[in-house]
Amino acid sequence: MNNVEALNLTNPFVESMKRYDKIYWRNPDFGEKADLNFTQAEIFDAAARWDRFAPYLAEVFPETAKQNGMIESPLLEINDMKHQMEAEFESKIDGRLLLKADSLMPISGSIKSRGGIYEVLKFAETVAMREGDLVYSDDYRVLATPRYHKIFSHYGIAVGSTGNLGLSIGITAATFGFKTTVHMSADARQWKKDKLRDKGVNVVEYDDSFTVAITKGRKIAAKEINTYFIDDEKSRDLFLGYAVAGIRLQKQLKDLGITPSVSHPVFVYLPAGVGGSPSGVSFGLSQIMPEGIYPVFVEPTHVPSVTLGMITGLNSNIAVNDIGLDGKTEADGLAVQRPSQIAGEVMKTLLYASHTFDDEEIYQYLVMLKDSASLWVEPSAAAGFTAILPTIQQLDHPEFLKNATHIVWATGGSMVPEKEMQEYYQHGLKLFK
Ligand SMILES: *Cc1c(COP(=O)(O)O)cnc(C)c1O
């Protein structure tokens, strides 16, 4: 099937999407057996690499020292938020409501610290072993010495980004001493560009979409010698960096007395842009906990790129503008018209459902989360909340709901400047009746 045929699809979900209507799509292939093209061993390999770098990270990013250089976020129970939602929507929410607060991730204040930093570490390790004399069991703090800084300065790292990936990669790569370039799409916030320039990163601005910024960035990097392009549309390393979350969350769930199973389902609500972070996290969770994990992707009605790719089976061969959508959203990181080449394929049997939301909703949840739990997240990071009630309403086994856990993956926020956060909050307040 080609794009033109997809345009003529009579699929009722695609018809709704063309009208910017909200949809809730249950993936018919969820739970089928499949060859996923990634393995559990690769997740453990990535986790071991994070561990090797932990002493280095604790040294160069002192904010990570109290966790011994581990880059991880807390898993928080948000009961008052649950009660506030129940009151607001006059609907009972059975089960526990948790927030995976990636808004508090060190270095970038977003989920991008998982994939983006990981890929920089992997590249730095490769260069350090080839050009220096690093071996696996060394104390990696040696990489913070002038000798290695000089070695890294002969190499470049480049990336295309809507903002947060650029932050995580830019800050980390510049810290190692790499010549670092971030190609930013038009929707990227000014404060993110300023922060990167402060760190000595070369920020190239495009008055165009993410798809254009990444395509141009990739071409430019290919012409430069010794420049490594971190490719959000197809990188395996980014994906594996995200997948390590599976190992980390398993322990955090255990500490809360939660063992996922069919009768104790864990629903994980993940906002999707290009689809890399939610698919990497979902893959990690379902490899480490093979039963009871139900990933639900959430996307703006104006940019349902991963959902469109999966429903049509065209994955990265279709973009939301192919069905006439404008691709615009206030949700940072989600304004991505075409999905990654990895997401749809890996998620074919792992995705439980997909939901689309209107931008206004996420500002309301941002307000409710602040009021009930004193937690600040950026608008896109509140998107997961929009999918909870639709998920509950469409369950096959409502009898298990009382044992359920709902995890909203709050993908970013702690680095948003106070003034902008206040504006988001004020905007959200106005939307309540
Ligand atoms: C990047 C991002 C996402 C989505 O991740 P993708 O890998 O693009 O799907 C969600 N929320 C925030 C805050 C992000 O920065």
Short mmCIF file of C-alpha atoms and ligand atoms in Angstrom, two decimals:
data_model
loop_
_atom_site.label_atom_id
_atom_site.label_comp_id
_atom_site.label_asym_id
_atom_site.label_seq_id
_atom_site.Cartn_x
_atom_site.Cartn_y
_atom_site.Cartn_z
CA MET A 1 0.00 0.00 0.00
CA ASN A 2 1.33 3.47 -0.76
CA ASN A 3 0.53 6.84 0.75
CA VAL A 4 -2.05 7.72 -1.85
CA GLU A 5 -4.02 4.58 -1.09
CA ALA A 6 -3.74 5.36 2.60
CA LEU A 7 -5.34 8.72 1.90
CA ASN A 8 -8.37 6.89 0.59
CA LEU A 9 -8.56 4.50 3.52
CA THR A 10 -12.06 4.04 4.76
CA ASN A 11 -10.79 3.03 8.18
CA PRO A 12 -13.17 4.74 10.63
CA PHE A 13 -10.28 5.68 12.96
CA VAL A 14 -8.46 7.44 10.12
CA GLU A 15 -11.69 9.21 9.18
CA SER A 16 -12.00 10.49 12.76
CA MET A 17 -8.37 11.55 12.78
CA LYS A 18 -8.88 13.57 9.60
CA ARG A 19 -11.58 15.53 11.48
CA TYR A 20 -9.25 16.11 14.49
CA ASP A 21 -11.63 14.01 16.59
CA LYS A 22 -10.27 12.20 19.62
CA ILE A 23 -9.90 8.46 19.21
CA TYR A 24 -9.19 5.46 21.41
CA TRP A 25 -7.71 2.64 19.36
CA ARG A 26 -7.27 -0.85 20.75
CA ASN A 27 -4.40 -2.57 18.96
CA PRO A 28 -5.73 -5.88 17.57
CA ASP A 29 -2.22 -7.41 17.49
CA PHE A 30 -1.44 -6.74 21.16
CA GLY A 31 0.01 -9.82 22.88
CA GLU A 32 0.75 -11.78 19.70
CA LYS A 33 4.12 -13.47 19.36
CA ALA A 34 6.69 -11.60 17.27
CA ASP A 35 10.38 -11.33 16.48
CA LEU A 36 11.15 -7.90 17.89
CA ASN A 37 14.61 -7.27 16.42
CA PHE A 38 15.89 -6.23 19.88
CA THR A 39 16.81 -8.54 22.75
CA GLN A 40 16.73 -8.55 26.53
CA ALA A 41 20.52 -9.04 26.47
CA GLU A 42 20.87 -5.67 24.75
CA ILE A 43 18.97 -3.99 27.60
CA PHE A 44 21.33 -5.51 30.16
CA ASP A 45 24.31 -4.46 28.02
CA ALA A 46 23.01 -0.89 28.06
CA ALA A 47 22.39 -1.02 31.82
CA ALA A 48 25.98 -2.19 32.38
CA ARG A 49 27.26 0.74 30.32
CA TRP A 50 25.27 3.20 32.48
CA ASP A 51 26.89 1.56 35.53
CA ARG A 52 30.40 1.93 34.12
CA PHE A 53 29.78 5.62 33.56
CA ALA A 54 28.13 6.27 36.94
CA PRO A 55 31.33 7.47 38.70
CA TYR A 56 32.02 9.84 35.78
CA LEU A 57 28.47 11.19 35.82
CA ALA A 58 28.54 11.72 39.59
CA GLU A 59 31.70 13.76 39.16
CA VAL A 60 30.78 15.98 36.19
CA PHE A 61 27.09 16.37 37.08
CA PRO A 62 27.15 16.87 40.88
CA GLU A 63 23.31 16.82 40.97
CA THR A 64 23.59 13.07 40.28
CA ALA A 65 26.10 12.39 43.08
CA LYS A 66 23.49 11.63 45.73
CA GLN A 67 22.28 8.75 43.54
CA ASN A 68 25.90 7.73 42.85
CA GLY A 69 25.69 8.84 39.24
CA MET A 70 22.55 6.91 38.45
CA ILE A 71 20.25 8.88 36.16
CA GLU A 72 16.77 7.92 37.32
CA SER A 73 13.48 9.47 38.41
CA PRO A 74 11.14 8.67 41.31
CA LEU A 75 7.90 6.71 41.01
CA LEU A 76 5.32 8.57 43.10
CA GLU A 77 1.87 7.60 44.32
CA ILE A 78 -0.52 10.50 43.67
CA ASN A 79 -3.67 9.69 45.59
CA ASP A 80 -4.90 13.25 45.95
CA MET A 81 -4.63 13.67 42.18
CA LYS A 82 -6.74 10.55 41.77
CA HIS A 83 -9.41 11.94 44.07
CA GLN A 84 -9.36 15.27 42.28
CA MET A 85 -9.85 13.56 38.92
CA GLU A 86 -12.70 11.47 40.32
CA ALA A 87 -14.41 14.59 41.59
CA GLU A 88 -13.79 16.62 38.44
CA PHE A 89 -15.03 13.94 36.05
CA GLU A 90 -17.57 12.29 38.36
CA SER A 91 -16.03 8.93 37.57
CA LYS A 92 -14.45 6.35 39.83
CA ILE A 93 -10.83 5.39 39.10
CA ASP A 94 -10.21 1.91 40.47
CA GLY A 95 -6.67 0.87 41.28
CA ARG A 96 -3.59 2.91 42.18
CA LEU A 97 -2.44 6.04 40.37
CA LEU A 98 1.31 6.59 40.08
CA LEU A 99 3.43 9.23 38.42
CA LYS A 100 6.77 8.29 36.86
CA ALA A 101 8.36 11.67 37.36
CA ASP A 102 10.80 11.92 34.46
CA SER A 103 10.18 15.64 34.85
CA LEU A 104 12.79 15.29 37.60
CA MET A 105 15.37 13.41 35.52
CA PRO A 106 18.83 14.92 36.03
CA ILE A 107 20.59 16.92 33.27
CA SER A 108 17.67 17.55 30.85
CA GLY A 109 14.64 17.42 33.15
CA SER A 110 12.97 15.02 30.73
CA ILE A 111 12.71 11.44 29.50
CA LYS A 112 15.37 12.38 26.92
CA SER A 113 18.02 11.92 29.59
CA ARG A 114 17.48 8.17 29.11
CA GLY A 115 18.08 7.76 25.39
CA GLY A 116 20.01 10.89 24.53
CA ILE A 117 22.62 10.70 27.25
CA TYR A 118 22.99 6.96 26.76
CA GLU A 119 23.93 7.31 23.10
CA VAL A 120 26.50 10.00 23.92
CA LEU A 121 28.04 7.70 26.56
CA LYS A 122 28.25 4.85 24.10
CA PHE A 123 29.96 7.01 21.49
CA ALA A 124 32.37 8.47 24.06
CA GLU A 125 33.32 4.98 25.23
CA THR A 126 34.01 3.86 21.66
CA VAL A 127 36.20 6.89 20.96
CA ALA A 128 38.01 6.60 24.30
CA MET A 129 38.88 2.96 23.64
CA ARG A 130 40.01 3.59 20.09
CA GLU A 131 41.90 6.87 20.53
CA GLY A 132 42.85 6.61 24.18
CA ASP A 133 43.61 3.58 26.32
CA LEU A 134 40.33 3.11 28.18
CA VAL A 135 39.41 -0.44 29.19
CA TYR A 136 36.07 -1.63 30.53
CA SER A 137 37.10 -1.99 34.16
CA ASP A 138 38.77 1.43 34.42
CA ASP A 139 37.41 4.11 36.69
CA TYR A 140 35.61 6.16 34.03
CA ARG A 141 36.30 9.40 35.91
CA VAL A 142 39.48 9.42 33.85
CA LEU A 143 37.29 10.61 30.96
CA ALA A 144 36.90 13.96 32.72
CA THR A 145 40.66 14.68 32.49
CA PRO A 146 42.17 17.18 30.00
CA ARG A 147 43.81 14.34 28.10
CA TYR A 148 40.46 12.84 27.14
CA HIS A 149 38.82 16.21 26.69
CA LYS A 150 41.41 16.85 23.99
CA ILE A 151 40.70 13.53 22.31
CA PHE A 152 36.94 14.20 22.31
CA SER A 153 37.45 17.71 20.91
CA HIS A 154 38.48 16.17 17.60
CA TYR A 155 35.02 14.66 17.24
CA GLY A 156 31.60 16.17 16.64
CA ILE A 157 28.16 15.11 17.79
CA ALA A 158 25.05 16.41 16.04
CA VAL A 159 21.32 15.90 16.54
CA GLY A 160 17.95 17.15 15.23
CA SER A 161 15.45 18.02 17.93
CA THR A 162 12.26 19.79 18.95
CA GLY A 163 14.03 20.77 22.17
CA ASN A 164 14.46 18.19 24.90
CA LEU A 165 16.58 15.68 23.00
CA GLY A 166 18.83 18.57 22.00
CA LEU A 167 19.12 19.58 25.65
CA SER A 168 20.09 16.13 26.91
CA ILE A 169 22.55 15.40 24.11
CA GLY A 170 23.90 18.94 23.87
CA ILE A 171 24.67 19.30 27.57
CA THR A 172 26.25 15.85 27.86
CA ALA A 173 28.25 15.97 24.63
CA ALA A 174 29.61 19.45 25.39
CA THR A 175 30.64 18.28 28.86
CA PHE A 176 32.77 15.52 27.36
CA GLY A 177 34.35 18.11 25.05
CA PHE A 178 32.75 17.06 21.76
CA LYS A 179 32.03 19.76 19.18
CA THR A 180 28.28 19.74 19.46
CA THR A 181 25.57 20.91 17.05
CA VAL A 182 21.82 20.84 17.65
CA HIS A 183 19.44 21.36 14.71
CA MET A 184 16.25 22.82 16.18
CA SER A 185 12.78 22.87 14.62
CA ALA A 186 10.67 26.04 14.66
CA ASP A 187 8.60 24.94 17.68
CA ALA A 188 11.64 24.68 19.99
CA ARG A 189 11.44 27.07 22.96
CA GLN A 190 13.85 29.98 23.17
CA TRP A 191 15.04 29.08 26.69
CA LYS A 192 16.24 25.69 25.45
CA LYS A 193 18.31 27.32 22.71
CA ASP A 194 19.71 29.86 25.19
CA LYS A 195 20.68 27.15 27.66
CA LEU A 196 22.52 25.18 24.97
CA ARG A 197 24.37 28.24 23.66
CA ASP A 198 25.45 28.95 27.24
CA LYS A 199 27.11 25.52 27.25
CA GLY A 200 28.96 26.28 24.03
CA VAL A 201 26.68 24.23 21.80
CA ASN A 202 26.17 25.34 18.19
CA VAL A 203 22.40 25.75 17.77
CA VAL A 204 21.10 25.83 14.18
CA GLU A 205 17.55 27.12 13.93
CA TYR A 206 15.05 26.09 11.24
CA ASP A 207 11.86 27.95 10.50
CA ASP A 208 10.33 24.59 9.74
CA SER A 209 9.12 21.24 11.12
CA PHE A 210 11.11 18.65 13.05
CA THR A 211 11.12 16.41 9.96
CA VAL A 212 12.90 19.14 7.98
CA ALA A 213 15.34 19.99 10.80
CA ILE A 214 16.41 16.37 11.27
CA THR A 215 16.72 15.71 7.52
CA LYS A 216 18.92 18.77 6.98
CA GLY A 217 20.94 18.09 10.13
CA ARG A 218 21.61 14.52 9.03
CA LYS A 219 22.84 15.69 5.60
CA ILE A 220 25.16 18.32 7.04
CA ALA A 221 26.65 15.89 9.57
CA ALA A 222 27.27 13.29 6.86
CA LYS A 223 29.58 15.73 5.06
CA GLU A 224 31.68 16.52 8.12
CA ILE A 225 34.56 14.29 9.12
CA ASN A 226 34.48 12.67 12.56
CA THR A 227 30.92 13.84 13.20
CA TYR A 228 28.46 11.42 14.69
CA PHE A 229 24.76 12.09 14.09
CA ILE A 230 22.33 10.84 16.73
CA ASP A 231 19.29 9.98 14.68
CA ASP A 232 15.93 10.16 16.44
CA GLU A 233 14.23 8.59 13.42
CA LYS A 234 16.18 5.34 13.51
CA SER A 235 18.70 4.99 16.31
CA ARG A 236 18.96 1.62 18.08
CA ASP A 237 21.10 3.10 20.86
CA LEU A 238 18.56 5.78 21.74
CA PHE A 239 15.94 3.05 21.89
CA LEU A 240 18.05 0.87 24.20
CA GLY A 241 18.82 3.80 26.49
CA TYR A 242 15.08 4.24 27.00
CA ALA A 243 14.59 0.49 27.47
CA VAL A 244 16.77 0.41 30.60
CA ALA A 245 13.75 1.99 32.32
CA GLY A 246 12.30 -1.55 32.43
CA ILE A 247 14.95 -2.73 34.88
CA ARG A 248 14.61 0.39 37.01
CA LEU A 249 10.82 0.36 37.14
CA GLN A 250 10.65 -3.31 38.08
CA LYS A 251 12.44 -2.49 41.34
CA GLN A 252 10.40 0.64 41.99
CA LEU A 253 7.19 -1.35 41.53
CA LYS A 254 8.45 -4.07 43.86
CA ASP A 255 9.16 -1.45 46.51
CA LEU A 256 5.50 -0.43 46.25
CA GLY A 257 4.36 -4.04 46.51
CA ILE A 258 3.31 -4.29 42.87
CA THR A 259 3.95 -7.39 40.72
CA PRO A 260 2.38 -6.98 37.27
CA SER A 261 0.26 -9.89 36.01
CA VAL A 262 -2.91 -10.43 34.00
CA SER A 263 -4.97 -10.13 37.16
CA HIS A 264 -2.85 -7.18 38.41
CA PRO A 265 -2.53 -5.13 35.25
CA VAL A 266 -0.16 -2.17 35.05
CA PHE A 267 -1.24 0.44 32.49
CA VAL A 268 1.55 2.73 31.38
CA TYR A 269 0.52 5.98 29.69
CA LEU A 270 3.24 7.41 27.47
CA PRO A 271 3.16 10.53 25.28
CA ALA A 272 4.55 9.83 21.81
CA GLY A 273 6.35 12.23 19.49
CA VAL A 274 8.56 10.36 17.06
CA GLY A 275 7.71 7.27 19.15
CA GLY A 276 11.26 6.44 20.23
CA SER A 277 10.99 7.06 23.96
CA PRO A 278 7.58 5.43 24.50
CA SER A 279 8.48 2.39 22.40
CA GLY A 280 11.89 1.97 24.05
CA VAL A 281 10.34 2.23 27.50
CA SER A 282 7.50 -0.16 26.55
CA PHE A 283 9.92 -2.68 25.11
CA GLY A 284 12.07 -2.52 28.25
CA LEU A 285 9.08 -2.95 30.54
CA SER A 286 7.64 -5.89 28.65
CA GLN A 287 11.00 -7.67 28.33
CA ILE A 288 11.75 -7.33 32.02
CA MET A 289 8.15 -7.98 33.12
CA PRO A 290 6.68 -10.28 30.45
CA GLU A 291 3.19 -10.32 31.94
CA GLY A 292 0.79 -7.60 32.97
CA ILE A 293 2.28 -4.55 31.23
CA TYR A 294 -0.22 -2.58 29.09
CA PRO A 295 1.38 0.36 27.26
CA VAL A 296 -0.96 3.09 26.05
CA PHE A 297 0.42 5.81 23.75
CA VAL A 298 -1.03 9.32 23.86
CA GLU A 299 -0.76 11.85 21.04
CA PRO A 300 -2.29 15.22 20.12
CA THR A 301 -5.32 15.08 17.78
CA HIS A 302 -3.35 17.38 15.47
CA VAL A 303 -0.23 15.15 15.39
CA PRO A 304 -1.19 11.47 15.86
CA SER A 305 1.85 10.30 13.88
CA VAL A 306 2.70 6.99 15.57
CA THR A 307 -0.97 6.01 15.83
CA LEU A 308 -1.60 6.79 12.16
CA GLY A 309 1.44 4.76 11.14
CA MET A 310 0.31 1.79 13.20
CA ILE A 311 -3.37 1.82 12.22
CA THR A 312 -2.52 2.00 8.52
CA GLY A 313 0.44 -0.38 8.87
CA LEU A 314 2.53 2.17 6.96
CA ASN A 315 4.55 3.22 10.02
CA SER A 316 7.20 5.74 8.96
CA ASN A 317 5.92 5.73 5.36
CA ILE A 318 3.04 7.99 6.28
CA ALA A 319 3.02 11.43 7.91
CA VAL A 320 0.08 13.28 9.46
CA ASN A 321 0.13 15.91 6.71
CA ASP A 322 -0.59 13.09 4.23
CA ILE A 323 -4.13 12.97 5.67
CA GLY A 324 -4.42 16.74 5.73
CA LEU A 325 -3.57 17.48 9.37
CA ASP A 326 -1.67 20.65 10.26
CA GLY A 327 0.74 18.90 12.67
CA LYS A 328 0.54 21.70 15.22
CA THR A 329 0.47 21.30 18.99
CA GLU A 330 1.42 23.21 22.12
CA ALA A 331 2.88 20.01 23.56
CA ASP A 332 6.69 20.21 23.36
CA GLY A 333 8.27 17.15 21.86
CA LEU A 334 5.05 15.87 20.30
CA ALA A 335 5.01 18.06 17.19
CA VAL A 336 6.44 15.32 15.01
CA GLN A 337 4.66 14.67 11.73
CA ARG A 338 6.33 11.39 10.81
CA PRO A 339 7.05 8.55 13.25
CA SER A 340 10.43 6.87 13.69
CA GLN A 341 11.38 3.82 11.67
CA ILE A 342 11.55 1.73 14.83
CA ALA A 343 8.45 2.61 16.86
CA GLY A 344 5.60 1.15 14.83
CA GLU A 345 7.40 -2.07 14.04
CA VAL A 346 8.46 -2.86 17.60
CA MET A 347 5.10 -1.82 19.03
CA LYS A 348 3.05 -3.94 16.62
CA THR A 349 2.48 -6.59 19.31
CA LEU A 350 3.48 -4.59 22.42
CA LEU A 351 1.11 -1.63 22.22
CA TYR A 352 -2.13 -2.15 24.07
CA ALA A 353 -3.91 0.99 22.89
CA SER A 354 -3.48 4.48 21.60
CA HIS A 355 -5.40 7.63 22.54
CA THR A 356 -5.50 11.14 21.12
CA PHE A 357 -6.19 14.32 23.13
CA ASP A 358 -6.98 17.99 22.61
CA ASP A 359 -4.26 20.40 23.72
CA GLU A 360 -6.56 22.16 26.19
CA GLU A 361 -6.94 18.99 28.27
CA ILE A 362 -3.27 18.75 29.11
CA TYR A 363 -3.21 22.24 30.64
CA GLN A 364 -6.06 21.25 32.92
CA TYR A 365 -4.17 18.18 34.13
CA LEU A 366 -1.07 20.31 34.63
CA VAL A 367 -3.11 22.53 36.98
CA MET A 368 -4.67 19.59 38.82
CA LEU A 369 -1.29 17.92 39.36
CA LYS A 370 0.19 21.11 40.75
CA ASP A 371 -2.78 21.73 43.05
CA SER A 372 -3.06 18.14 44.31
CA ALA A 373 0.56 17.04 44.50
CA SER A 374 2.68 20.22 44.19
CA LEU A 375 4.34 18.70 41.15
CA TRP A 376 5.18 20.79 38.11
CA VAL A 377 5.29 19.11 34.71
CA GLU A 378 5.36 20.56 31.21
CA PRO A 379 2.13 20.33 29.19
CA SER A 380 3.16 17.34 27.05
CA ALA A 381 4.14 15.46 30.20
CA ALA A 382 0.59 15.67 31.52
CA ALA A 383 -0.81 13.99 28.41
CA GLY A 384 -0.89 10.52 29.94
CA PHE A 385 -3.72 11.54 32.26
CA THR A 386 -6.06 12.03 29.30
CA ALA A 387 -6.00 8.30 28.52
CA ILE A 388 -6.91 6.88 31.93
CA LEU A 389 -10.69 7.19 31.80
CA PRO A 390 -10.96 6.02 28.16
CA THR A 391 -8.82 3.00 29.06
CA ILE A 392 -11.02 2.12 32.01
CA GLN A 393 -14.16 2.43 29.90
CA GLN A 394 -12.90 0.02 27.23
CA LEU A 395 -11.46 -2.77 29.37
CA ASP A 396 -11.91 -6.45 28.56
CA HIS A 397 -11.57 -7.45 32.20
CA PRO A 398 -13.13 -4.80 34.41
CA GLU A 399 -13.11 -7.35 37.25
CA PHE A 400 -9.30 -6.88 37.52
CA LEU A 401 -9.55 -3.11 37.69
CA LYS A 402 -9.52 -3.02 41.48
CA ASN A 403 -6.00 -4.56 41.32
CA ALA A 404 -4.84 -2.24 38.56
CA THR A 405 -2.00 0.27 38.60
CA HIS A 406 -2.07 3.32 36.34
CA ILE A 407 1.33 4.87 35.66
CA VAL A 408 1.35 8.26 34.01
CA TRP A 409 4.80 8.84 32.52
CA ALA A 410 5.42 12.53 33.21
CA THR A 411 8.02 13.01 30.50
CA GLY A 412 9.43 16.42 31.36
CA GLY A 413 9.27 19.71 33.17
CA SER A 414 11.77 20.52 35.90
CA MET A 415 13.92 22.73 33.68
CA VAL A 416 11.07 24.88 32.36
CA PRO A 417 11.69 28.46 33.60
CA GLU A 418 9.38 29.56 36.43
CA LYS A 419 7.80 32.30 34.33
CA GLU A 420 6.77 29.93 31.53
CA MET A 421 5.43 27.41 34.00
CA GLN A 422 3.27 30.11 35.57
CA GLU A 423 1.91 30.97 32.13
CA TYR A 424 1.00 27.32 31.50
CA TYR A 425 -0.70 27.20 34.88
CA GLN A 426 -2.67 30.40 34.33
CA HIS A 427 -3.72 29.21 30.90
CA GLY A 428 -4.94 25.92 32.39
CA LEU A 429 -6.85 27.63 35.21
CA LYS A 430 -8.97 29.53 32.69
CA LEU A 431 -10.12 26.27 31.13
CA PHE A 432 -12.02 25.12 34.20
CA LYS A 433 -15.69 26.01 34.35
C1 LIG B 1 10.46 13.79 23.33
C2 LIG B 1 9.35 13.89 24.29
C3 LIG B 1 8.27 13.01 24.24
C4 LIG B 1 8.11 11.95 23.18
O1 LIG B 1 9.25 11.16 22.91
P1 LIG B 1 9.49 10.59 21.44
O2 LIG B 1 10.70 9.75 21.54
O3 LIG B 1 9.68 11.75 20.52
O4 LIG B 1 8.26 9.84 21.07
C5 LIG B 1 7.30 13.17 25.19
N1 LIG B 1 7.35 14.14 26.13
C6 LIG B 1 8.38 14.99 26.22
C7 LIG B 1 8.39 16.02 27.30
C8 LIG B 1 9.42 14.89 25.30
O5 LIG B 1 10.43 15.75 25.39
#
